[in-house]
Amino acid sequence: MNARLNNDLKDTESLLNAALQVGLKYLAELDQVPTSIKVSEEANMPELSAEGKGGLAILQEFKERFSEMMVASAGPRYWGFVTGGTTPAAIMGDMLATIYDQNTQTLKGHGDVSGKVEFETVQLLLDLFNLPKDYLGGFVTGATMSNFTCLGVARQWLGKELAMDVAKNGMQSTFKVLSAVPHSSAIKSLAMLGMGSANVQLVKTIAPTRECVDLEALEAEIKALNGQPFILISSGGTVNTVDFDDFKGISKLKEKYNFWWHVDAAFGGFAAISPSYSHLLDGWENADSICIDCHKWLNVPYESAFFFVKEKHKFLQVETFQNSNAPYLGDPLENFNFLNFLPENSRRFKALPAWFTLKAYGKDGYQEITERNIRQAKQLGSFINESSAFELLAPVRLNTVCFTLRGEMNEAKIQAFLDTLNDSGKVFMTPTFFNKRKGIRAALVNWRTTENDVLIVQQEMQKAFDQISKMSF
Ligand SMILES: *Cc1c(COP(=O)(O)O)cnc(C)c1O
């Protein structure tokens, strides 16, 4: 064995402890760690040397070069995109997933128990979201891959309706996809699946200021298809204004027309945990497939998301993802193997962080996090409503605040405000465009966020506004 490697083998315990100390320092200081930094380009890219230095020396180099540059994306005021943190139990699970290094595939028979833990975690998630047990689920790297997986099965379903096996023979015609406000990752999935990103037919929303589908317009589009099967992508929380399509209304349409119904509820699905907001999802239990992220509101480390696909579609799902060209024999649940149900073959022990955190904090824990973040988003919304500097672009429906500067739209000024705010390092938000206006989004899904964090952000917003008010645009 290579000498450095052999030394590290003997020193494993002290090396892991040393690395853990670096991580614990970050967590202890997370409140003060900046939410963004300026990354300068290094003049020369270092080359890989023939001789390694061993883990401890490299930890030292990492500390000197990079550890101080880690931003507080796991912290309480990182409100850009939709960025969750990591609960203590989720970190425990993630660390152990790395150490055990299982390859999660089979459920029984040969192999290991990690597949069983994943299966159990899927059941826990169905409980968390109050969904019926007629779904099969599995873990993938993010909501993009979850959308991809669900739409992959949808593609196979639609092919079958038109008497073709797309998984086997490829696409032989264009498929109809309808959606009001699809997430960019659903469009990307259509591109990756060969269905074509340009083939989504956008359906009217109920008003220009809303992002939920107009059911009458949708039904008119469906009628115009003359019985042709199609895929409907609906939103369980859009990213700008967290608008929800009317799932009860869509359920009724599903009784009348032949389509695959996919729900992208990457973060909005968490509304199901709160009795005050669960009505937003009423009817979603009739969807053929549902996408939910874990590295957002479940607060587990990247990369974690899962899909739910109705069990009755298990044969379509296996046709889409089976890892051999041989026709699948028998019931795919008999010798269940995840690699026949999702894009990846080899996979890490993905479910373990979710399993740890779900068991550690239970339904009550997640209801508290969800409702607290919603309360905080509304707190920020009230501040904006009452301020002379800012205005809301949409009411705060759940956990996201979409706002802009009051008055005539001045894109340069809005961008300067956002840059100044983010440069403070105290908070991070991201730009958007809504209803023809440039705006800013703050999405709250972090378990650590306190009401005081919202007050800190309000002060920083005021400071940044005062600063740019002295500049001319
Ligand atoms: C974040 C998000 C996605 C994409 O998720 P990734 O985890 O980044 O792949 C898809 N849909 C919605 C509604 C989202 O919020």
Tab-separated table of C-alpha atoms and ligand atoms in Angstrom:
chain	number	residue	atom	x	y	z
A	1	MET	CA	0.000	0.000	0.000
A	2	ASN	CA	1.142	3.506	-0.787
A	3	ALA	CA	2.904	4.889	2.308
A	4	ARG	CA	0.723	7.999	2.678
A	5	LEU	CA	-2.385	5.891	2.338
A	6	ASN	CA	-1.095	3.414	4.855
A	7	ASN	CA	-0.330	6.195	7.353
A	8	ASP	CA	-3.806	7.619	6.920
A	9	LEU	CA	-5.311	4.206	7.436
A	10	LYS	CA	-3.599	4.020	10.812
A	11	ASP	CA	-4.615	7.591	11.628
A	12	THR	CA	-8.218	7.378	10.438
A	13	GLU	CA	-9.680	8.319	13.809
A	14	SER	CA	-7.579	11.435	14.312
A	15	LEU	CA	-8.050	12.501	10.666
A	16	LEU	CA	-11.843	12.254	10.885
A	17	ASN	CA	-11.838	14.068	14.210
A	18	ALA	CA	-9.700	16.849	12.731
A	19	ALA	CA	-12.058	17.225	9.770
A	20	LEU	CA	-15.045	17.202	12.105
A	21	GLN	CA	-13.500	20.044	14.141
A	22	VAL	CA	-13.303	22.173	10.980
A	23	GLY	CA	-16.975	21.465	10.293
A	24	LEU	CA	-18.015	22.129	13.878
A	25	LYS	CA	-16.231	25.496	13.839
A	26	TYR	CA	-18.301	26.479	10.771
A	27	LEU	CA	-21.520	25.420	12.480
A	28	ALA	CA	-20.631	27.244	15.696
A	29	GLU	CA	-19.965	30.462	13.785
A	30	LEU	CA	-22.739	30.053	11.220
A	31	ASP	CA	-24.584	33.161	12.428
A	32	GLN	CA	-21.552	35.302	11.568
A	33	VAL	CA	-20.333	33.468	8.476
A	34	PRO	CA	-20.948	35.714	5.432
A	35	THR	CA	-23.784	34.685	3.123
A	36	SER	CA	-21.664	35.412	0.049
A	37	ILE	CA	-18.054	36.231	-0.812
A	38	LYS	CA	-16.184	37.513	-3.810
A	39	VAL	CA	-14.262	34.674	-5.445
A	40	SER	CA	-11.087	35.830	-7.175
A	41	GLU	CA	-9.635	33.843	-10.025
A	42	GLU	CA	-6.356	32.172	-9.235
A	43	ALA	CA	-3.631	33.070	-11.687
A	44	ASN	CA	-2.286	29.532	-11.997
A	45	MET	CA	-4.298	26.395	-11.632
A	46	PRO	CA	-2.280	24.065	-9.423
A	47	GLU	CA	-1.237	20.770	-10.947
A	48	LEU	CA	-1.672	17.396	-9.306
A	49	SER	CA	1.659	16.340	-7.851
A	50	ALA	CA	2.956	12.805	-8.105
A	51	GLU	CA	3.411	12.534	-4.368
A	52	GLY	CA	0.445	13.166	-2.107
A	53	LYS	CA	0.754	14.879	1.245
A	54	GLY	CA	-1.615	12.804	3.301
A	55	GLY	CA	-4.991	13.770	4.754
A	56	LEU	CA	-3.803	15.987	7.619
A	57	ALA	CA	-1.563	18.207	5.475
A	58	ILE	CA	-4.339	18.554	2.942
A	59	LEU	CA	-6.817	19.482	5.650
A	60	GLN	CA	-4.359	22.226	6.577
A	61	GLU	CA	-4.193	23.394	2.955
A	62	PHE	CA	-7.984	23.315	2.703
A	63	LYS	CA	-8.227	25.429	5.866
A	64	GLU	CA	-5.743	27.955	4.523
A	65	ARG	CA	-7.207	28.244	1.048
A	66	PHE	CA	-10.907	27.447	1.223
A	67	SER	CA	-12.492	26.933	4.655
A	68	GLU	CA	-12.770	30.677	5.337
A	69	MET	CA	-14.483	31.034	1.962
A	70	MET	CA	-17.376	28.734	2.774
A	71	VAL	CA	-20.555	30.816	2.788
A	72	ALA	CA	-23.477	30.447	5.189
A	73	SER	CA	-25.735	28.660	2.717
A	74	ALA	CA	-26.755	26.374	5.590
A	75	GLY	CA	-27.415	29.421	7.767
A	76	PRO	CA	-30.554	31.262	8.864
A	77	ARG	CA	-30.400	34.221	6.448
A	78	TYR	CA	-29.524	32.521	3.156
A	79	TRP	CA	-32.796	33.229	1.384
A	80	GLY	CA	-31.696	32.996	-2.247
A	81	PHE	CA	-33.192	30.376	-4.601
A	82	VAL	CA	-34.899	27.924	-2.196
A	83	THR	CA	-32.066	26.842	0.052
A	84	GLY	CA	-32.510	24.610	3.071
A	85	GLY	CA	-30.007	23.958	5.818
A	86	THR	CA	-29.088	20.762	7.605
A	87	THR	CA	-30.597	19.608	10.884
A	88	PRO	CA	-28.230	17.969	13.390
A	89	ALA	CA	-29.840	14.558	12.835
A	90	ALA	CA	-29.618	14.969	9.045
A	91	ILE	CA	-25.871	15.618	9.372
A	92	MET	CA	-25.537	12.514	11.540
A	93	GLY	CA	-27.263	10.451	8.853
A	94	ASP	CA	-25.227	12.000	6.063
A	95	MET	CA	-21.912	11.381	7.816
A	96	LEU	CA	-22.818	7.764	8.418
A	97	ALA	CA	-24.029	7.348	4.815
A	98	THR	CA	-20.541	8.411	3.730
A	99	ILE	CA	-18.777	6.135	6.163
A	100	TYR	CA	-20.902	3.064	5.474
A	101	ASP	CA	-20.694	3.678	1.716
A	102	GLN	CA	-23.495	1.247	0.881
A	103	ASN	CA	-24.672	0.886	-2.690
A	104	THR	CA	-28.440	1.195	-2.304
A	105	GLN	CA	-30.247	-1.022	-4.756
A	106	THR	CA	-32.075	-4.133	-3.678
A	107	LEU	CA	-34.769	-4.528	-1.092
A	108	LYS	CA	-34.287	-8.133	-0.150
A	109	GLY	CA	-32.297	-11.121	-1.184
A	110	HIS	CA	-28.644	-10.439	-1.802
A	111	GLY	CA	-27.137	-7.168	-0.800
A	112	ASP	CA	-27.571	-4.992	2.235
A	113	VAL	CA	-30.246	-3.288	4.312
A	114	SER	CA	-29.905	0.217	2.842
A	115	GLY	CA	-32.672	-0.420	0.283
A	116	LYS	CA	-35.010	-1.401	3.082
A	117	VAL	CA	-34.197	1.834	4.934
A	118	GLU	CA	-34.974	3.787	1.761
A	119	PHE	CA	-38.284	1.955	1.403
A	120	GLU	CA	-39.086	2.711	5.051
A	121	THR	CA	-38.154	6.387	4.562
A	122	VAL	CA	-40.547	6.636	1.613
A	123	GLN	CA	-43.333	5.362	3.893
A	124	LEU	CA	-42.391	7.957	6.542
A	125	LEU	CA	-42.559	10.671	3.876
A	126	LEU	CA	-46.017	9.525	2.728
A	127	ASP	CA	-47.079	9.857	6.389
A	128	LEU	CA	-45.497	13.281	6.703
A	129	PHE	CA	-47.377	14.573	3.663
A	130	ASN	CA	-50.627	12.743	4.526
A	131	LEU	CA	-50.570	10.957	1.176
A	132	PRO	CA	-52.145	7.547	0.494
A	133	LYS	CA	-49.922	4.468	0.446
A	134	ASP	CA	-50.601	3.651	-3.209
A	135	TYR	CA	-47.413	5.451	-4.285
A	136	LEU	CA	-43.963	3.995	-4.842
A	137	GLY	CA	-41.059	6.318	-4.192
A	138	GLY	CA	-37.312	6.641	-4.322
A	139	PHE	CA	-34.487	9.087	-3.777
A	140	VAL	CA	-32.714	11.045	-6.491
A	141	THR	CA	-30.278	13.971	-6.411
A	142	GLY	CA	-32.746	16.856	-6.580
A	143	ALA	CA	-36.152	17.990	-7.745
A	144	THR	CA	-34.813	18.301	-11.297
A	145	MET	CA	-34.088	14.570	-11.362
A	146	SER	CA	-37.340	13.887	-9.568
A	147	ASN	CA	-39.245	15.771	-12.279
A	148	PHE	CA	-37.155	13.893	-14.856
A	149	THR	CA	-38.035	10.519	-13.319
A	150	CYS	CA	-41.750	11.276	-13.085
A	151	LEU	CA	-41.920	12.727	-16.597
A	152	GLY	CA	-39.942	9.737	-17.881
A	153	VAL	CA	-42.717	7.421	-16.690
A	154	ALA	CA	-45.286	9.897	-18.042
A	155	ARG	CA	-43.583	9.670	-21.433
A	156	GLN	CA	-43.789	5.882	-21.366
A	157	TRP	CA	-47.476	6.089	-20.400
A	158	LEU	CA	-48.252	8.505	-23.206
A	159	GLY	CA	-46.380	6.338	-25.696
A	160	LYS	CA	-48.405	3.308	-24.650
A	161	GLU	CA	-51.632	5.271	-25.130
A	162	LEU	CA	-50.465	5.877	-28.708
A	163	ALA	CA	-49.389	2.253	-29.156
A	164	MET	CA	-45.631	2.861	-28.969
A	165	ASP	CA	-42.880	1.800	-26.562
A	166	VAL	CA	-40.786	4.950	-26.274
A	167	ALA	CA	-38.239	3.473	-23.861
A	168	LYS	CA	-37.470	0.799	-26.413
A	169	ASN	CA	-37.959	2.457	-29.777
A	170	GLY	CA	-37.637	6.161	-29.130
A	171	MET	CA	-40.089	8.949	-29.824
A	172	GLN	CA	-42.016	8.636	-33.044
A	173	SER	CA	-44.216	11.683	-32.698
A	174	THR	CA	-44.477	14.860	-30.692
A	175	PHE	CA	-46.176	14.591	-27.333
A	176	LYS	CA	-48.545	17.205	-25.947
A	177	VAL	CA	-47.591	18.741	-22.630
A	178	LEU	CA	-49.780	21.384	-20.980
A	179	SER	CA	-48.776	23.606	-18.051
A	180	ALA	CA	-49.487	27.089	-16.702
A	181	VAL	CA	-46.212	28.021	-14.984
A	182	PRO	CA	-43.822	25.053	-15.201
A	183	HIS	CA	-40.586	25.236	-13.224
A	184	SER	CA	-37.520	25.606	-15.434
A	185	SER	CA	-36.334	22.166	-14.336
A	186	ALA	CA	-39.486	20.528	-15.715
A	187	ILE	CA	-38.762	22.150	-19.078
A	188	LYS	CA	-35.153	20.963	-18.803
A	189	SER	CA	-36.448	17.451	-18.075
A	190	LEU	CA	-38.569	17.516	-21.233
A	191	ALA	CA	-35.442	18.470	-23.164
A	192	MET	CA	-33.435	15.638	-21.598
A	193	LEU	CA	-36.244	13.160	-22.258
A	194	GLY	CA	-36.380	13.979	-25.946
A	195	MET	CA	-39.882	15.406	-25.641
A	196	GLY	CA	-38.615	18.851	-26.539
A	197	SER	CA	-38.647	21.899	-24.295
A	198	ALA	CA	-40.534	23.852	-26.953
A	199	ASN	CA	-43.418	21.410	-26.893
A	200	VAL	CA	-45.002	22.682	-23.709
A	201	GLN	CA	-48.196	24.472	-24.444
A	202	LEU	CA	-48.616	27.223	-21.869
A	203	VAL	CA	-52.111	27.577	-20.470
A	204	LYS	CA	-53.523	30.869	-19.191
A	205	THR	CA	-53.367	31.634	-15.482
A	206	ILE	CA	-56.417	32.985	-13.651
A	207	ALA	CA	-55.018	36.556	-13.783
A	208	PRO	CA	-51.798	38.245	-14.941
A	209	THR	CA	-50.822	38.657	-11.289
A	210	ARG	CA	-51.379	34.960	-10.558
A	211	GLU	CA	-49.403	31.821	-11.417
A	212	CYS	CA	-52.131	29.174	-11.045
A	213	VAL	CA	-53.867	27.648	-14.004
A	214	ASP	CA	-57.222	28.903	-15.296
A	215	LEU	CA	-59.275	25.703	-15.212
A	216	GLU	CA	-61.703	26.853	-17.895
A	217	ALA	CA	-58.854	27.701	-20.260
A	218	LEU	CA	-57.268	24.347	-19.437
A	219	GLU	CA	-60.469	22.469	-20.222
A	220	ALA	CA	-60.799	24.352	-23.506
A	221	GLU	CA	-57.231	23.312	-24.454
A	222	ILE	CA	-58.017	19.730	-23.511
A	223	LYS	CA	-61.173	19.720	-25.644
A	224	ALA	CA	-59.176	21.082	-28.570
A	225	LEU	CA	-56.960	17.968	-28.358
A	226	ASN	CA	-59.946	15.862	-29.413
A	227	GLY	CA	-59.269	12.986	-27.084
A	228	GLN	CA	-55.518	12.908	-27.737
A	229	PRO	CA	-53.711	11.883	-24.502
A	230	PHE	CA	-51.321	14.397	-22.932
A	231	ILE	CA	-49.218	15.229	-19.865
A	232	LEU	CA	-50.240	17.955	-17.434
A	233	ILE	CA	-47.485	19.511	-15.340
A	234	SER	CA	-48.981	21.389	-12.421
A	235	SER	CA	-47.425	23.462	-9.669
A	236	GLY	CA	-47.644	22.881	-5.937
A	237	GLY	CA	-45.969	26.156	-5.190
A	238	THR	CA	-44.410	28.273	-7.936
A	239	VAL	CA	-41.031	29.744	-7.089
A	240	ASN	CA	-41.945	33.420	-7.458
A	241	THR	CA	-45.229	33.718	-5.625
A	242	VAL	CA	-45.861	30.176	-4.309
A	243	ASP	CA	-49.120	29.897	-6.172
A	244	PHE	CA	-50.844	26.502	-6.249
A	245	ASP	CA	-52.866	25.086	-9.112
A	246	ASP	CA	-56.361	24.038	-8.075
A	247	PHE	CA	-55.796	20.328	-7.439
A	248	LYS	CA	-59.438	19.627	-6.615
A	249	GLY	CA	-60.451	21.116	-9.956
A	250	ILE	CA	-57.741	19.156	-11.775
A	251	SER	CA	-58.900	15.964	-10.024
A	252	LYS	CA	-62.356	16.532	-11.529
A	253	LEU	CA	-60.851	17.018	-15.005
A	254	LYS	CA	-58.909	13.794	-14.540
A	255	GLU	CA	-62.163	11.915	-14.118
A	256	LYS	CA	-63.321	13.215	-17.502
A	257	TYR	CA	-60.168	13.214	-19.629
A	258	ASN	CA	-57.239	10.925	-20.297
A	259	PHE	CA	-53.947	12.473	-19.152
A	260	TRP	CA	-50.910	11.922	-16.949
A	261	TRP	CA	-50.987	14.338	-14.048
A	262	HIS	CA	-47.651	15.413	-12.592
A	263	VAL	CA	-47.356	17.729	-9.584
A	264	ASP	CA	-44.131	19.645	-8.972
A	265	ALA	CA	-44.312	20.327	-5.243
A	266	ALA	CA	-40.567	20.628	-4.675
A	267	PHE	CA	-41.010	22.810	-1.600
A	268	GLY	CA	-44.737	23.702	-1.600
A	269	GLY	CA	-45.571	20.084	-0.724
A	270	PHE	CA	-44.582	20.937	2.836
A	271	ALA	CA	-47.816	22.938	3.155
A	272	ALA	CA	-49.440	19.510	3.633
A	273	ILE	CA	-47.839	19.260	7.091
A	274	SER	CA	-49.675	22.288	8.460
A	275	PRO	CA	-53.435	22.089	9.132
A	276	SER	CA	-53.595	25.819	8.327
A	277	TYR	CA	-52.157	25.383	4.813
A	278	SER	CA	-52.817	21.764	3.828
A	279	HIS	CA	-55.962	22.811	1.906
A	280	LEU	CA	-53.620	24.244	-0.758
A	281	LEU	CA	-52.813	20.650	-1.732
A	282	ASP	CA	-56.283	19.098	-1.452
A	283	GLY	CA	-56.709	16.735	-4.379
A	284	TRP	CA	-52.989	16.146	-5.064
A	285	GLU	CA	-53.418	12.580	-3.827
A	286	ASN	CA	-54.957	11.870	-7.261
A	287	ALA	CA	-51.799	12.865	-9.146
A	288	ASP	CA	-49.969	10.146	-11.072
A	289	SER	CA	-46.631	11.520	-9.938
A	290	ILE	CA	-45.317	14.035	-7.405
A	291	CYS	CA	-41.883	15.635	-7.047
A	292	ILE	CA	-40.590	16.862	-3.668
A	293	ASP	CA	-37.164	18.133	-2.674
A	294	CYS	CA	-35.475	17.158	0.578
A	295	HIS	CA	-32.530	19.561	0.442
A	296	LYS	CA	-34.994	22.437	0.685
A	297	TRP	CA	-37.598	22.320	3.464
A	298	LEU	CA	-36.656	18.919	4.902
A	299	ASN	CA	-33.281	20.499	5.710
A	300	VAL	CA	-31.048	17.590	4.745
A	301	PRO	CA	-27.723	18.127	2.927
A	302	TYR	CA	-27.600	18.361	-0.867
A	303	GLU	CA	-28.248	16.120	-2.940
A	304	SER	CA	-31.609	14.813	-1.892
A	305	ALA	CA	-35.090	14.682	-3.358
A	306	PHE	CA	-37.620	11.977	-4.039
A	307	PHE	CA	-40.442	11.110	-6.381
A	308	PHE	CA	-43.786	9.476	-5.785
A	309	VAL	CA	-45.314	7.569	-8.689
A	310	LYS	CA	-48.588	5.656	-8.294
A	311	GLU	CA	-47.845	1.994	-7.780
A	312	LYS	CA	-50.277	1.050	-10.545
A	313	HIS	CA	-47.720	2.495	-12.989
A	314	LYS	CA	-44.922	0.214	-11.757
A	315	PHE	CA	-44.653	-1.650	-15.069
A	316	LEU	CA	-44.348	1.595	-17.035
A	317	GLN	CA	-41.738	2.786	-14.574
A	318	VAL	CA	-39.681	-0.367	-14.943
A	319	GLU	CA	-39.969	-0.222	-18.737
A	320	THR	CA	-38.523	3.278	-18.553
A	321	PHE	CA	-35.649	2.661	-16.166
A	322	GLN	CA	-34.836	-1.059	-16.240
A	323	ASN	CA	-31.156	-1.726	-16.602
A	324	SER	CA	-31.329	-4.489	-19.160
A	325	ASN	CA	-32.855	-4.807	-22.566
A	326	ALA	CA	-34.505	-8.047	-21.653
A	327	PRO	CA	-38.246	-7.691	-21.179
A	328	TYR	CA	-39.052	-7.507	-17.476
A	329	LEU	CA	-40.382	-10.763	-16.158
A	330	GLY	CA	-42.892	-10.981	-13.342
A	331	ASP	CA	-43.912	-8.395	-10.796
A	332	PRO	CA	-41.145	-5.787	-10.428
A	333	LEU	CA	-41.952	-5.550	-6.719
A	334	GLU	CA	-41.096	-9.207	-6.217
A	335	ASN	CA	-37.371	-8.731	-6.564
A	336	PHE	CA	-37.466	-5.001	-6.102
A	337	ASN	CA	-34.349	-3.145	-7.144
A	338	PHE	CA	-34.166	0.653	-7.174
A	339	LEU	CA	-32.016	0.621	-10.283
A	340	ASN	CA	-35.056	-0.477	-12.286
A	341	PHE	CA	-37.140	2.438	-11.004
A	342	LEU	CA	-34.956	5.508	-11.369
A	343	PRO	CA	-32.149	6.990	-13.481
A	344	GLU	CA	-29.099	5.975	-11.436
A	345	ASN	CA	-27.683	2.478	-11.108
A	346	SER	CA	-25.087	2.766	-8.346
A	347	ARG	CA	-26.306	5.075	-5.603
A	348	ARG	CA	-25.116	6.169	-2.182
A	349	PHE	CA	-27.183	5.547	0.939
A	350	LYS	CA	-29.301	8.577	0.020
A	351	ALA	CA	-32.235	8.014	2.318
A	352	LEU	CA	-30.258	7.878	5.567
A	353	PRO	CA	-30.102	11.654	6.299
A	354	ALA	CA	-33.863	11.922	5.656
A	355	TRP	CA	-34.550	8.860	7.785
A	356	PHE	CA	-32.530	10.317	10.674
A	357	THR	CA	-34.160	13.726	10.609
A	358	LEU	CA	-37.732	12.429	10.117
A	359	LYS	CA	-37.364	10.049	13.054
A	360	ALA	CA	-35.560	12.617	15.214
A	361	TYR	CA	-38.078	15.458	14.904
A	362	GLY	CA	-41.292	13.783	13.767
A	363	LYS	CA	-44.376	15.410	12.293
A	364	ASP	CA	-44.465	18.000	15.078
A	365	GLY	CA	-40.906	19.088	14.386
A	366	TYR	CA	-41.577	19.612	10.689
A	367	GLN	CA	-44.904	21.328	11.310
A	368	GLU	CA	-43.107	23.770	13.625
A	369	ILE	CA	-40.333	24.515	11.096
A	370	THR	CA	-42.832	24.961	8.253
A	371	GLU	CA	-45.202	27.213	10.173
A	372	ARG	CA	-42.351	29.244	11.663
A	373	ASN	CA	-40.856	29.946	8.221
A	374	ILE	CA	-44.286	30.940	6.894
A	375	ARG	CA	-44.818	33.271	9.873
A	376	GLN	CA	-41.409	34.835	9.239
A	377	ALA	CA	-42.120	35.336	5.529
A	378	LYS	CA	-45.349	37.096	6.498
A	379	GLN	CA	-43.429	39.209	9.029
A	380	LEU	CA	-41.078	40.332	6.263
A	381	GLY	CA	-44.083	40.876	3.985
A	382	SER	CA	-45.696	43.237	6.540
A	383	PHE	CA	-42.451	45.185	6.874
A	384	ILE	CA	-42.340	45.625	3.090
A	385	ASN	CA	-46.001	46.605	2.914
A	386	GLU	CA	-45.500	49.318	5.496
A	387	SER	CA	-42.213	50.583	4.100
A	388	SER	CA	-41.924	53.611	1.854
A	389	ALA	CA	-38.957	52.022	0.060
A	390	PHE	CA	-40.297	48.604	-0.973
A	391	GLU	CA	-43.446	47.029	-2.300
A	392	LEU	CA	-44.654	43.456	-2.634
A	393	LEU	CA	-45.058	42.061	-6.139
A	394	ALA	CA	-47.457	39.431	-4.792
A	395	PRO	CA	-49.088	38.705	-1.447
A	396	VAL	CA	-47.047	36.384	0.770
A	397	ARG	CA	-48.932	33.109	0.298
A	398	LEU	CA	-46.494	30.789	2.027
A	399	ASN	CA	-42.770	31.073	2.660
A	400	THR	CA	-41.538	33.296	-0.161
A	401	VAL	CA	-41.496	37.079	-0.388
A	402	CYS	CA	-41.413	38.563	-3.877
A	403	PHE	CA	-40.864	42.314	-3.822
A	404	THR	CA	-39.291	45.258	-5.558
A	405	LEU	CA	-38.444	48.915	-4.998
A	406	ARG	CA	-41.452	51.204	-4.834
A	407	GLY	CA	-42.181	53.515	-7.748
A	408	GLU	CA	-41.194	53.521	-11.443
A	409	MET	CA	-39.325	50.359	-12.395
A	410	ASN	CA	-35.616	51.073	-12.611
A	411	GLU	CA	-33.806	47.809	-13.277
A	412	ALA	CA	-30.331	49.186	-12.617
A	413	LYS	CA	-31.419	50.599	-9.280
A	414	ILE	CA	-33.076	47.339	-8.215
A	415	GLN	CA	-29.944	45.405	-9.170
A	416	ALA	CA	-27.750	47.881	-7.268
A	417	PHE	CA	-29.960	47.486	-4.213
A	418	LEU	CA	-29.720	43.679	-4.411
A	419	ASP	CA	-25.933	43.767	-4.902
A	420	THR	CA	-25.489	46.134	-1.956
A	421	LEU	CA	-27.744	43.989	0.217
A	422	ASN	CA	-25.947	40.751	-0.700
A	423	ASP	CA	-22.526	42.391	-0.271
A	424	SER	CA	-23.420	42.997	3.375
A	425	GLY	CA	-22.864	39.252	3.831
A	426	LYS	CA	-25.701	39.246	6.360
A	427	VAL	CA	-28.377	37.998	3.986
A	428	PHE	CA	-28.624	36.517	0.507
A	429	MET	CA	-31.520	36.977	-1.904
A	430	THR	CA	-31.874	36.336	-5.644
A	431	PRO	CA	-33.331	38.381	-8.518
A	432	THR	CA	-36.427	37.487	-10.473
A	433	PHE	CA	-38.923	38.825	-12.963
A	434	PHE	CA	-42.606	38.736	-12.197
A	435	ASN	CA	-45.568	40.265	-14.030
A	436	LYS	CA	-43.194	42.228	-16.303
A	437	ARG	CA	-41.325	43.747	-13.382
A	438	LYS	CA	-37.854	43.075	-12.084
A	439	GLY	CA	-38.027	41.924	-8.513
A	440	ILE	CA	-36.246	40.131	-5.700
A	441	ARG	CA	-37.110	36.888	-3.960
A	442	ALA	CA	-36.543	35.795	-0.403
A	443	ALA	CA	-37.440	32.146	0.235
A	444	LEU	CA	-37.458	30.957	3.839
A	445	VAL	CA	-36.972	27.223	4.364
A	446	ASN	CA	-34.184	27.075	6.945
A	447	TRP	CA	-34.858	25.421	10.315
A	448	ARG	CA	-32.510	27.844	12.135
A	449	THR	CA	-34.187	31.097	11.131
A	450	THR	CA	-35.485	33.150	14.067
A	451	GLU	CA	-37.686	36.247	14.239
A	452	ASN	CA	-34.545	38.186	15.117
A	453	ASP	CA	-33.015	37.115	11.794
A	454	VAL	CA	-35.952	38.753	10.052
A	455	LEU	CA	-35.298	41.953	12.025
A	456	ILE	CA	-31.621	41.844	11.047
A	457	VAL	CA	-32.604	41.507	7.393
A	458	GLN	CA	-35.089	44.393	7.639
A	459	GLN	CA	-32.303	46.632	8.996
A	460	GLU	CA	-29.928	45.535	6.244
A	461	MET	CA	-32.585	46.202	3.600
A	462	GLN	CA	-33.115	49.710	4.936
A	463	LYS	CA	-29.352	50.336	5.078
A	464	ALA	CA	-28.820	49.113	1.513
A	465	PHE	CA	-31.714	51.237	0.309
A	466	ASP	CA	-30.339	54.369	2.013
A	467	GLN	CA	-26.942	53.661	0.461
A	468	ILE	CA	-28.204	53.377	-3.113
A	469	SER	CA	-30.531	56.351	-2.677
A	470	LYS	CA	-27.409	58.542	-2.703
A	471	MET	CA	-26.415	57.174	-6.098
A	472	SER	CA	-27.834	58.217	-9.459
A	473	PHE	CA	-29.197	55.790	-12.045
B	1	LIG	C1	-35.962	23.922	-6.649
B	1	LIG	C2	-37.068	23.470	-7.503
B	1	LIG	C3	-36.866	22.545	-8.527
B	1	LIG	C4	-35.477	22.019	-8.899
B	1	LIG	O1	-34.864	21.458	-7.817
B	1	LIG	P1	-33.322	21.047	-7.721
B	1	LIG	O2	-33.285	20.413	-6.394
B	1	LIG	O3	-32.552	22.306	-7.812
B	1	LIG	O4	-33.018	20.106	-8.822
B	1	LIG	C5	-37.962	22.133	-9.238
B	1	LIG	N1	-39.189	22.624	-9.007
B	1	LIG	C6	-39.425	23.551	-8.045
B	1	LIG	C7	-40.808	24.078	-7.838
B	1	LIG	C8	-38.368	24.001	-7.255
B	1	LIG	O5	-38.591	24.907	-6.301
